[in-house]
Amino acid sequence: MARLCPPGKLRRALDLLEEDFARGLAALEGLARTYAKDPAVRAALGTAYLDDDRPFEALPHLEWAERKDPVPEVRDALLETYLALDMPHHANRLAARSGRVRPGDAPPAGPAARDADLSTEDRLAFERARTGAFYGDPTAAPTLERLLTKHPGYQPARNMLVTDQLLQGDLEAYVAAAGEAFALAPDDPHALLNAVRAALLEGGVEGACALRRHVEALEPDPGWGGDRYLARVGAWALMDDADAAEAAMAAYHDWVDTTGDEAQAVLADALDDLLERRVHDPRAPLVDLAELVMGLPRRWERQGAERILANVEASLAAMPGVVRELPDRIGYQAESTVRFLALALLHGGAAYAPHGAWPAVLERVARYGPGTLEARQALWSLLVETGHIPDDAAIPTDLAAADDEEDDDDDVRPEVPDLDELATLPVLEERWCVAVRPATFMIGREPEPTLTWLGAIADGDGLVRVATFEGEPFDTDALYALVARACIGAMTEAEPARPRFVIVEDVELVALLAERLAPVGIEVVEGDIEPALVAMHGMAEALGTGTPAWLAEVEDETVQGFFDAVVAFYEAEPWRSFHSERFLAYRVGDGPWRYVQVMGQAAQEYGLAVYPGWDEAQAFVEDRGEDEDSAAERLAEVGWLEGLSLTAIGALSPLDAGRYLISGMEPDLDDSVPAWLRFEADGPAVPEHGPGVYAVLVALVADHARRARKQVRRIDATAATPAGPLRVVYPATGDEAVGGGGGSGASEP
């Protein structure tokens, strides 16, 4: 039975919402985590998100609540949410189900005619994927791809896939895909708008104007709805043609007055604002990056300017050659924020609120690196051209020299101070710690995992003095360069100085550095390097997908044992000998019982899925039929999931990925490796136990699978792990916590 929230608790949260919206919303979010299966709580939270103009966040809560308890108030809120998200098919289906509108009353016309060959299920799937793409839902693109495979001629799905690449910041892929979509459907307004936008990104306003004749030929047609009207306005705006854009917008407003159809009012309002700005300031460009990249800046705003700037700082500080290929590519794998920085400067939009500090970040990169002299010089010139650095500003010495010297070295770094220079710096009574770790990034136009070594130095307060990559393991020269650059504060606001002590993590590194730094009075000692590790892990999350590192600080022997165990697991193919509807139970020491499902019987996902408890395991895997919840909703219900699966190496933390490559665990043909990952409602998290525990569990499952004649019938075993004894029972009954898990400790296939 679902755990329901006491009415008094919910009432107090709703009262608080009236008095202090932020605190009340936080209280409702807490209740929703605790009482995830209470429709009243989910409905209250969804309605609060809707009131806060966050319809996409409201959507899963209101949909779930309406399915479980379809009362009129919840249906009204859900209908309002569908309309706010421009999901008319969902809105019509909900209205029909409530008896307010009969399906089929309005004949399909205009854009709806394009959907004539689609089933109701496919129309709803497209609408949800389109909405999800605009709000950063990673499941949107796979859904669109499946629809396009099923309906190759369905241009709206193709257009939305193109737009999704733009929203994700993959500008190179976006430009290529926009050209392909336009070639297939030159008369489609969305395909043309994407083509004009892509041409602007590649060639500026002149590039966009190359498609002028196609925009002129895009005749508005009342039967098509507002698509063609708004596409014309947007295209003219991207070409910076105010007169043509104003005329096109007037035609759109006339059409709205005639038909009363304002389904695309959000885009129309944005275009109106662009034109209004031009009226008040003839010099204001119509090409506004906030409109150009659509939802991307809005998603960044929700992170907060401080968080974004910190991520950008970390990305720029850690990537050699970061500006090497402006504007097409940034070189190393980067957050979409870093790519956007370059484009923002190229198109004069770097002051876009609330991130006005971005030019200062790039100026520091231009002055101090990283990157080649040629790339830094190009960035300096760009900053001058766009007015972010005064024309008469003093050019850094090495950049000025680069005007007269050709440098073919692709990996020229800012000059490393010699010992004489370090000796002139003041001495700080500080201890700086040095961390060095292997890391793997996906690099290139067709990304391949590339092994590098990441080095970082932080002081005792956690301030990162320097961070850099090397193509090979750090030797004495590279370690010295790391410390020397930290002393001059190349990538920080810190004043140049040298520390009294440098702390490294083992005697081998002490031996490498001590003699080299002794002449300038820097003592190298073995000790705790936690501040540098924290900085390095944060940087790896910012540069990767956000997945925290799990293996980076584990001993080599333990990591290798885990790798050996998972390889043996996949070789044993346990999905052939474990029943798909039976669970394995385990506990570590006196900890709680966890429940495991062996996956792969349906030949789709091979591995192990771990659930927090028996009820959560049942709730997640039960057959829900037409009432099937989304994976995100079900994850919110159970609290967390973790387990073993075949995963793209790029989805791991760069620090964990580095451990795979140095251990010889190369990705297979599908670019995947066996990985143990944990997911919580807020995103990826560190697994409950370390790899030493899971290596034992995985090995035990693999061993029983190998020994089974057909099906594994029973396991009751105990094994030692680094965290305590591991108890394993199969098949689980859900009563393990009460009955102690059964028998004698023997097991049989």
PDB file of C-alpha atoms in Angstrom, residues 467-671:
ATOM      1  CA  ALA A 467      45.453  22.925 -13.480  1.00  0.00           C
ATOM      2  CA  THR A 468      46.711  21.386 -16.692  1.00  0.00           C
ATOM      3  CA  PHE A 469      46.788  18.276 -18.877  1.00  0.00           C
ATOM      4  CA  GLU A 470      49.782  16.316 -20.099  1.00  0.00           C
ATOM      5  CA  GLY A 471      49.872  13.749 -22.866  1.00  0.00           C
ATOM      6  CA  GLU A 472      52.160  11.478 -20.823  1.00  0.00           C
ATOM      7  CA  PRO A 473      52.506  10.693 -17.116  1.00  0.00           C
ATOM      8  CA  PHE A 474      54.010  13.607 -15.178  1.00  0.00           C
ATOM      9  CA  ASP A 475      57.797  13.390 -15.041  1.00  0.00           C
ATOM     10  CA  THR A 476      60.137  15.653 -13.071  1.00  0.00           C
ATOM     11  CA  ASP A 477      60.043  18.452 -15.664  1.00  0.00           C
ATOM     12  CA  ALA A 478      56.250  18.405 -15.892  1.00  0.00           C
ATOM     13  CA  LEU A 479      55.860  18.418 -12.099  1.00  0.00           C
ATOM     14  CA  TYR A 480      58.279  21.315 -11.803  1.00  0.00           C
ATOM     15  CA  ALA A 481      56.368  23.225 -14.505  1.00  0.00           C
ATOM     16  CA  LEU A 482      53.126  22.611 -12.619  1.00  0.00           C
ATOM     17  CA  VAL A 483      54.541  24.077  -9.395  1.00  0.00           C
ATOM     18  CA  ALA A 484      56.278  26.952 -11.175  1.00  0.00           C
ATOM     19  CA  ARG A 485      53.113  28.019 -13.002  1.00  0.00           C
ATOM     20  CA  ALA A 486      51.228  27.837  -9.713  1.00  0.00           C
ATOM     21  CA  CYS A 487      53.790  30.221  -8.212  1.00  0.00           C
ATOM     22  CA  ILE A 488      53.183  32.879 -10.874  1.00  0.00           C
ATOM     23  CA  GLY A 489      49.399  32.399 -10.555  1.00  0.00           C
ATOM     24  CA  ALA A 490      48.950  31.982 -14.313  1.00  0.00           C
ATOM     25  CA  MET A 491      45.252  31.085 -14.220  1.00  0.00           C
ATOM     26  CA  THR A 492      44.117  32.686 -10.961  1.00  0.00           C
ATOM     27  CA  GLU A 493      43.738  36.087  -9.391  1.00  0.00           C
ATOM     28  CA  ALA A 494      46.345  35.110  -6.772  1.00  0.00           C
ATOM     29  CA  GLU A 495      49.465  37.223  -6.427  1.00  0.00           C
ATOM     30  CA  PRO A 496      52.702  35.549  -7.567  1.00  0.00           C
ATOM     31  CA  ALA A 497      54.430  33.832  -4.618  1.00  0.00           C
ATOM     32  CA  ARG A 498      56.099  30.590  -3.589  1.00  0.00           C
ATOM     33  CA  PRO A 499      54.963  28.340  -0.764  1.00  0.00           C
ATOM     34  CA  ARG A 500      57.003  27.098   2.159  1.00  0.00           C
ATOM     35  CA  PHE A 501      55.876  23.500   1.557  1.00  0.00           C
ATOM     36  CA  VAL A 502      54.558  21.428  -1.354  1.00  0.00           C
ATOM     37  CA  ILE A 503      52.655  18.305  -0.321  1.00  0.00           C
ATOM     38  CA  VAL A 504      52.498  15.228  -2.548  1.00  0.00           C
ATOM     39  CA  GLU A 505      50.836  11.890  -1.858  1.00  0.00           C
ATOM     40  CA  ASP A 506      53.706   9.412  -1.997  1.00  0.00           C
ATOM     41  CA  VAL A 507      57.451   9.125  -1.562  1.00  0.00           C
ATOM     42  CA  GLU A 508      58.003   8.569  -5.276  1.00  0.00           C
ATOM     43  CA  LEU A 509      56.740  12.062  -6.060  1.00  0.00           C
ATOM     44  CA  VAL A 510      58.771  13.477  -3.166  1.00  0.00           C
ATOM     45  CA  ALA A 511      61.880  12.033  -4.769  1.00  0.00           C
ATOM     46  CA  LEU A 512      60.988  13.534  -8.151  1.00  0.00           C
ATOM     47  CA  LEU A 513      60.413  17.070  -6.858  1.00  0.00           C
ATOM     48  CA  ALA A 514      62.458  17.596  -3.697  1.00  0.00           C
ATOM     49  CA  GLU A 515      65.885  18.067  -5.270  1.00  0.00           C
ATOM     50  CA  ARG A 516      64.484  20.256  -8.062  1.00  0.00           C
ATOM     51  CA  LEU A 517      62.745  22.723  -5.703  1.00  0.00           C
ATOM     52  CA  ALA A 518      65.307  22.755  -2.882  1.00  0.00           C
ATOM     53  CA  PRO A 519      67.333  25.689  -4.336  1.00  0.00           C
ATOM     54  CA  VAL A 520      64.345  28.061  -3.920  1.00  0.00           C
ATOM     55  CA  GLY A 521      63.552  26.945  -0.386  1.00  0.00           C
ATOM     56  CA  ILE A 522      60.436  24.922  -1.185  1.00  0.00           C
ATOM     57  CA  GLU A 523      60.322  21.739   0.883  1.00  0.00           C
ATOM     58  CA  VAL A 524      58.505  18.748  -0.648  1.00  0.00           C
ATOM     59  CA  VAL A 525      56.803  16.415   1.838  1.00  0.00           C
ATOM     60  CA  GLU A 526      54.417  13.470   1.745  1.00  0.00           C
ATOM     61  CA  GLY A 527      50.943  14.147   3.171  1.00  0.00           C
ATOM     62  CA  ASP A 528      47.233  14.804   2.716  1.00  0.00           C
ATOM     63  CA  ILE A 529      46.358  16.279  -0.692  1.00  0.00           C
ATOM     64  CA  GLU A 530      42.586  16.417  -0.147  1.00  0.00           C
ATOM     65  CA  PRO A 531      42.117  20.104  -1.254  1.00  0.00           C
ATOM     66  CA  ALA A 532      43.736  19.367  -4.626  1.00  0.00           C
ATOM     67  CA  LEU A 533      41.696  16.182  -5.030  1.00  0.00           C
ATOM     68  CA  VAL A 534      38.453  18.025  -4.285  1.00  0.00           C
ATOM     69  CA  ALA A 535      39.346  20.649  -6.877  1.00  0.00           C
ATOM     70  CA  MET A 536      40.317  17.998  -9.412  1.00  0.00           C
ATOM     71  CA  HIS A 537      37.116  15.999  -8.912  1.00  0.00           C
ATOM     72  CA  GLY A 538      35.007  19.138  -9.279  1.00  0.00           C
ATOM     73  CA  MET A 539      36.848  20.011 -12.460  1.00  0.00           C
ATOM     74  CA  ALA A 540      36.358  16.496 -13.858  1.00  0.00           C
ATOM     75  CA  GLU A 541      32.604  16.689 -13.203  1.00  0.00           C
ATOM     76  CA  ALA A 542      32.432  20.094 -14.910  1.00  0.00           C
ATOM     77  CA  LEU A 543      34.349  18.836 -17.952  1.00  0.00           C
ATOM     78  CA  GLY A 544      32.518  15.515 -18.137  1.00  0.00           C
ATOM     79  CA  THR A 545      28.843  14.635 -17.890  1.00  0.00           C
ATOM     80  CA  GLY A 546      28.499  15.372 -14.173  1.00  0.00           C
ATOM     81  CA  THR A 547      29.010  11.761 -13.073  1.00  0.00           C
ATOM     82  CA  PRO A 548      31.120  11.753  -9.882  1.00  0.00           C
ATOM     83  CA  ALA A 549      34.327   9.730  -9.760  1.00  0.00           C
ATOM     84  CA  TRP A 550      34.138   6.385  -7.959  1.00  0.00           C
ATOM     85  CA  LEU A 551      37.383   4.625  -8.867  1.00  0.00           C
ATOM     86  CA  ALA A 552      39.827   7.527  -8.951  1.00  0.00           C
ATOM     87  CA  GLU A 553      41.028   7.242  -5.333  1.00  0.00           C
ATOM     88  CA  VAL A 554      40.893   3.441  -5.017  1.00  0.00           C
ATOM     89  CA  GLU A 555      44.043   1.315  -4.913  1.00  0.00           C
ATOM     90  CA  ASP A 556      45.144  -0.190  -8.230  1.00  0.00           C
ATOM     91  CA  GLU A 557      44.795  -3.764  -6.980  1.00  0.00           C
ATOM     92  CA  THR A 558      41.162  -3.236  -5.928  1.00  0.00           C
ATOM     93  CA  VAL A 559      40.244  -1.535  -9.205  1.00  0.00           C
ATOM     94  CA  GLN A 560      41.841  -4.327 -11.208  1.00  0.00           C
ATOM     95  CA  GLY A 561      39.952  -6.899  -9.139  1.00  0.00           C
ATOM     96  CA  PHE A 562      36.688  -5.160  -9.975  1.00  0.00           C
ATOM     97  CA  PHE A 563      37.562  -5.074 -13.676  1.00  0.00           C
ATOM     98  CA  ASP A 564      38.445  -8.781 -13.649  1.00  0.00           C
ATOM     99  CA  ALA A 565      35.152  -9.608 -11.917  1.00  0.00           C
ATOM    100  CA  VAL A 566      32.939  -7.692 -14.362  1.00  0.00           C
ATOM    101  CA  VAL A 567      34.712  -9.190 -17.370  1.00  0.00           C
ATOM    102  CA  ALA A 568      34.080 -12.658 -15.913  1.00  0.00           C
ATOM    103  CA  PHE A 569      30.440 -11.693 -15.288  1.00  0.00           C
ATOM    104  CA  TYR A 570      29.793 -10.832 -18.938  1.00  0.00           C
ATOM    105  CA  GLU A 571      31.642 -13.919 -20.129  1.00  0.00           C
ATOM    106  CA  ALA A 572      29.409 -16.083 -17.880  1.00  0.00           C
ATOM    107  CA  GLU A 573      26.188 -14.557 -19.355  1.00  0.00           C
ATOM    108  CA  PRO A 574      24.182 -14.976 -16.116  1.00  0.00           C
ATOM    109  CA  TRP A 575      20.984 -13.710 -17.761  1.00  0.00           C
ATOM    110  CA  ARG A 576      20.741 -17.185 -19.297  1.00  0.00           C
ATOM    111  CA  SER A 577      20.593 -18.900 -15.890  1.00  0.00           C
ATOM    112  CA  PHE A 578      18.860 -16.384 -13.580  1.00  0.00           C
ATOM    113  CA  HIS A 579      15.088 -15.918 -13.818  1.00  0.00           C
ATOM    114  CA  SER A 580      14.030 -12.409 -14.899  1.00  0.00           C
ATOM    115  CA  GLU A 581      11.266 -12.197 -12.278  1.00  0.00           C
ATOM    116  CA  ARG A 582      13.306 -13.388  -9.296  1.00  0.00           C
ATOM    117  CA  PHE A 583      15.511 -11.213  -7.156  1.00  0.00           C
ATOM    118  CA  LEU A 584      18.787 -11.811  -5.393  1.00  0.00           C
ATOM    119  CA  ALA A 585      19.134 -10.262  -1.908  1.00  0.00           C
ATOM    120  CA  TYR A 586      22.401  -9.121  -0.315  1.00  0.00           C
ATOM    121  CA  ARG A 587      23.590  -7.150   2.668  1.00  0.00           C
ATOM    122  CA  VAL A 588      27.027  -5.933   3.746  1.00  0.00           C
ATOM    123  CA  GLY A 589      27.756  -6.418   7.433  1.00  0.00           C
ATOM    124  CA  ASP A 590      24.744  -5.262   9.455  1.00  0.00           C
ATOM    125  CA  GLY A 591      23.573  -2.947   6.693  1.00  0.00           C
ATOM    126  CA  PRO A 592      20.154  -3.030   5.028  1.00  0.00           C
ATOM    127  CA  TRP A 593      19.137  -5.742   2.572  1.00  0.00           C
ATOM    128  CA  ARG A 594      19.361  -4.694  -1.066  1.00  0.00           C
ATOM    129  CA  TYR A 595      17.619  -6.490  -3.923  1.00  0.00           C
ATOM    130  CA  VAL A 596      19.186  -7.286  -7.266  1.00  0.00           C
ATOM    131  CA  GLN A 597      17.714  -8.182 -10.633  1.00  0.00           C
ATOM    132  CA  VAL A 598      19.898  -9.899 -13.236  1.00  0.00           C
ATOM    133  CA  MET A 599      19.167  -8.104 -16.509  1.00  0.00           C
ATOM    134  CA  GLY A 600      19.539  -9.240 -20.100  1.00  0.00           C
ATOM    135  CA  GLN A 601      16.852 -11.876 -20.554  1.00  0.00           C
ATOM    136  CA  ALA A 602      15.113  -9.611 -23.092  1.00  0.00           C
ATOM    137  CA  ALA A 603      18.428  -9.081 -24.947  1.00  0.00           C
ATOM    138  CA  GLN A 604      18.278  -5.330 -24.292  1.00  0.00           C
ATOM    139  CA  GLU A 605      20.169  -4.335 -21.136  1.00  0.00           C
ATOM    140  CA  TYR A 606      22.812  -6.696 -19.757  1.00  0.00           C
ATOM    141  CA  GLY A 607      23.934  -6.376 -16.167  1.00  0.00           C
ATOM    142  CA  LEU A 608      22.614  -6.030 -12.614  1.00  0.00           C
ATOM    143  CA  ALA A 609      20.037  -3.592 -11.230  1.00  0.00           C
ATOM    144  CA  VAL A 610      20.109  -2.894  -7.475  1.00  0.00           C
ATOM    145  CA  TYR A 611      17.028  -1.582  -5.622  1.00  0.00           C
ATOM    146  CA  PRO A 612      16.908  -0.065  -2.109  1.00  0.00           C
ATOM    147  CA  GLY A 613      14.370  -2.588  -0.779  1.00  0.00           C
ATOM    148  CA  TRP A 614      11.849  -5.259  -1.637  1.00  0.00           C
ATOM    149  CA  ASP A 615       8.906  -2.875  -2.117  1.00  0.00           C
ATOM    150  CA  GLU A 616      10.970  -0.583  -4.313  1.00  0.00           C
ATOM    151  CA  ALA A 617      12.103  -3.522  -6.465  1.00  0.00           C
ATOM    152  CA  GLN A 618       8.511  -4.643  -6.959  1.00  0.00           C
ATOM    153  CA  ALA A 619       7.313  -1.104  -7.675  1.00  0.00           C
ATOM    154  CA  PHE A 620       9.983  -0.465 -10.280  1.00  0.00           C
ATOM    155  CA  VAL A 621       9.659  -3.636 -12.325  1.00  0.00           C
ATOM    156  CA  GLU A 622       5.958  -4.440 -12.053  1.00  0.00           C
ATOM    157  CA  ASP A 623       4.011  -4.504 -15.326  1.00  0.00           C
ATOM    158  CA  ARG A 624       2.037  -1.256 -15.424  1.00  0.00           C
ATOM    159  CA  GLY A 625       0.405  -1.718 -18.831  1.00  0.00           C
ATOM    160  CA  GLU A 626      -1.164   1.489 -20.111  1.00  0.00           C
ATOM    161  CA  ASP A 627      -0.455   3.141 -16.751  1.00  0.00           C
ATOM    162  CA  GLU A 628       3.305   2.860 -17.165  1.00  0.00           C
ATOM    163  CA  ASP A 629       5.194   5.697 -15.509  1.00  0.00           C
ATOM    164  CA  SER A 630       8.277   7.293 -17.005  1.00  0.00           C
ATOM    165  CA  ALA A 631      11.652   6.048 -15.815  1.00  0.00           C
ATOM    166  CA  ALA A 632      12.249   9.407 -14.105  1.00  0.00           C
ATOM    167  CA  GLU A 633       8.987   9.124 -12.154  1.00  0.00           C
ATOM    168  CA  ARG A 634       9.722   5.584 -11.090  1.00  0.00           C
ATOM    169  CA  LEU A 635      13.215   6.600 -10.002  1.00  0.00           C
ATOM    170  CA  ALA A 636      11.682   9.377  -7.900  1.00  0.00           C
ATOM    171  CA  GLU A 637       9.395   6.797  -6.316  1.00  0.00           C
ATOM    172  CA  VAL A 638      12.081   4.303  -5.332  1.00  0.00           C
ATOM    173  CA  GLY A 639      14.639   6.949  -4.271  1.00  0.00           C
ATOM    174  CA  TRP A 640      17.726   5.604  -6.056  1.00  0.00           C
ATOM    175  CA  LEU A 641      18.965   2.860  -8.356  1.00  0.00           C
ATOM    176  CA  GLU A 642      22.421   1.519  -9.052  1.00  0.00           C
ATOM    177  CA  GLY A 643      24.025  -1.402 -10.748  1.00  0.00           C
ATOM    178  CA  LEU A 644      26.239  -2.829 -13.455  1.00  0.00           C
ATOM    179  CA  SER A 645      25.651  -2.172 -17.143  1.00  0.00           C
ATOM    180  CA  LEU A 646      27.490  -1.663 -20.418  1.00  0.00           C
ATOM    181  CA  THR A 647      27.975   2.094 -20.601  1.00  0.00           C
ATOM    182  CA  ALA A 648      29.602   4.541 -23.002  1.00  0.00           C
ATOM    183  CA  ILE A 649      32.966   5.476 -21.549  1.00  0.00           C
ATOM    184  CA  GLY A 650      32.158   9.133 -22.193  1.00  0.00           C
ATOM    185  CA  ALA A 651      29.309   8.861 -19.648  1.00  0.00           C
ATOM    186  CA  LEU A 652      31.759   8.134 -16.826  1.00  0.00           C
ATOM    187  CA  SER A 653      33.727  10.637 -14.843  1.00  0.00           C
ATOM    188  CA  PRO A 654      36.885  11.483 -16.835  1.00  0.00           C
ATOM    189  CA  LEU A 655      38.880  10.353 -13.784  1.00  0.00           C
ATOM    190  CA  ASP A 656      37.188   6.936 -13.704  1.00  0.00           C
ATOM    191  CA  ALA A 657      37.495   6.627 -17.478  1.00  0.00           C
ATOM    192  CA  GLY A 658      41.232   7.177 -17.094  1.00  0.00           C
ATOM    193  CA  ARG A 659      41.464   4.178 -14.776  1.00  0.00           C
ATOM    194  CA  TYR A 660      39.823   2.017 -17.452  1.00  0.00           C
ATOM    195  CA  LEU A 661      42.355   2.924 -20.120  1.00  0.00           C
ATOM    196  CA  ILE A 662      45.469   2.555 -17.957  1.00  0.00           C
ATOM    197  CA  SER A 663      44.157  -0.866 -16.866  1.00  0.00           C
ATOM    198  CA  GLY A 664      43.724  -2.010 -20.453  1.00  0.00           C
ATOM    199  CA  MET A 665      39.899  -1.939 -20.317  1.00  0.00           C
ATOM    200  CA  GLU A 666      39.498  -0.480 -23.796  1.00  0.00           C
ATOM    201  CA  PRO A 667      35.967   0.328 -25.017  1.00  0.00           C
ATOM    202  CA  ASP A 668      34.428  -2.262 -27.322  1.00  0.00           C
ATOM    203  CA  LEU A 669      33.084  -1.614 -30.815  1.00  0.00           C
ATOM    204  CA  ASP A 670      30.076   0.183 -29.332  1.00  0.00           C
ATOM    205  CA  ASP A 671      32.368   2.474 -27.300  1.00  0.00           C
TER     206      ASP A 671
END
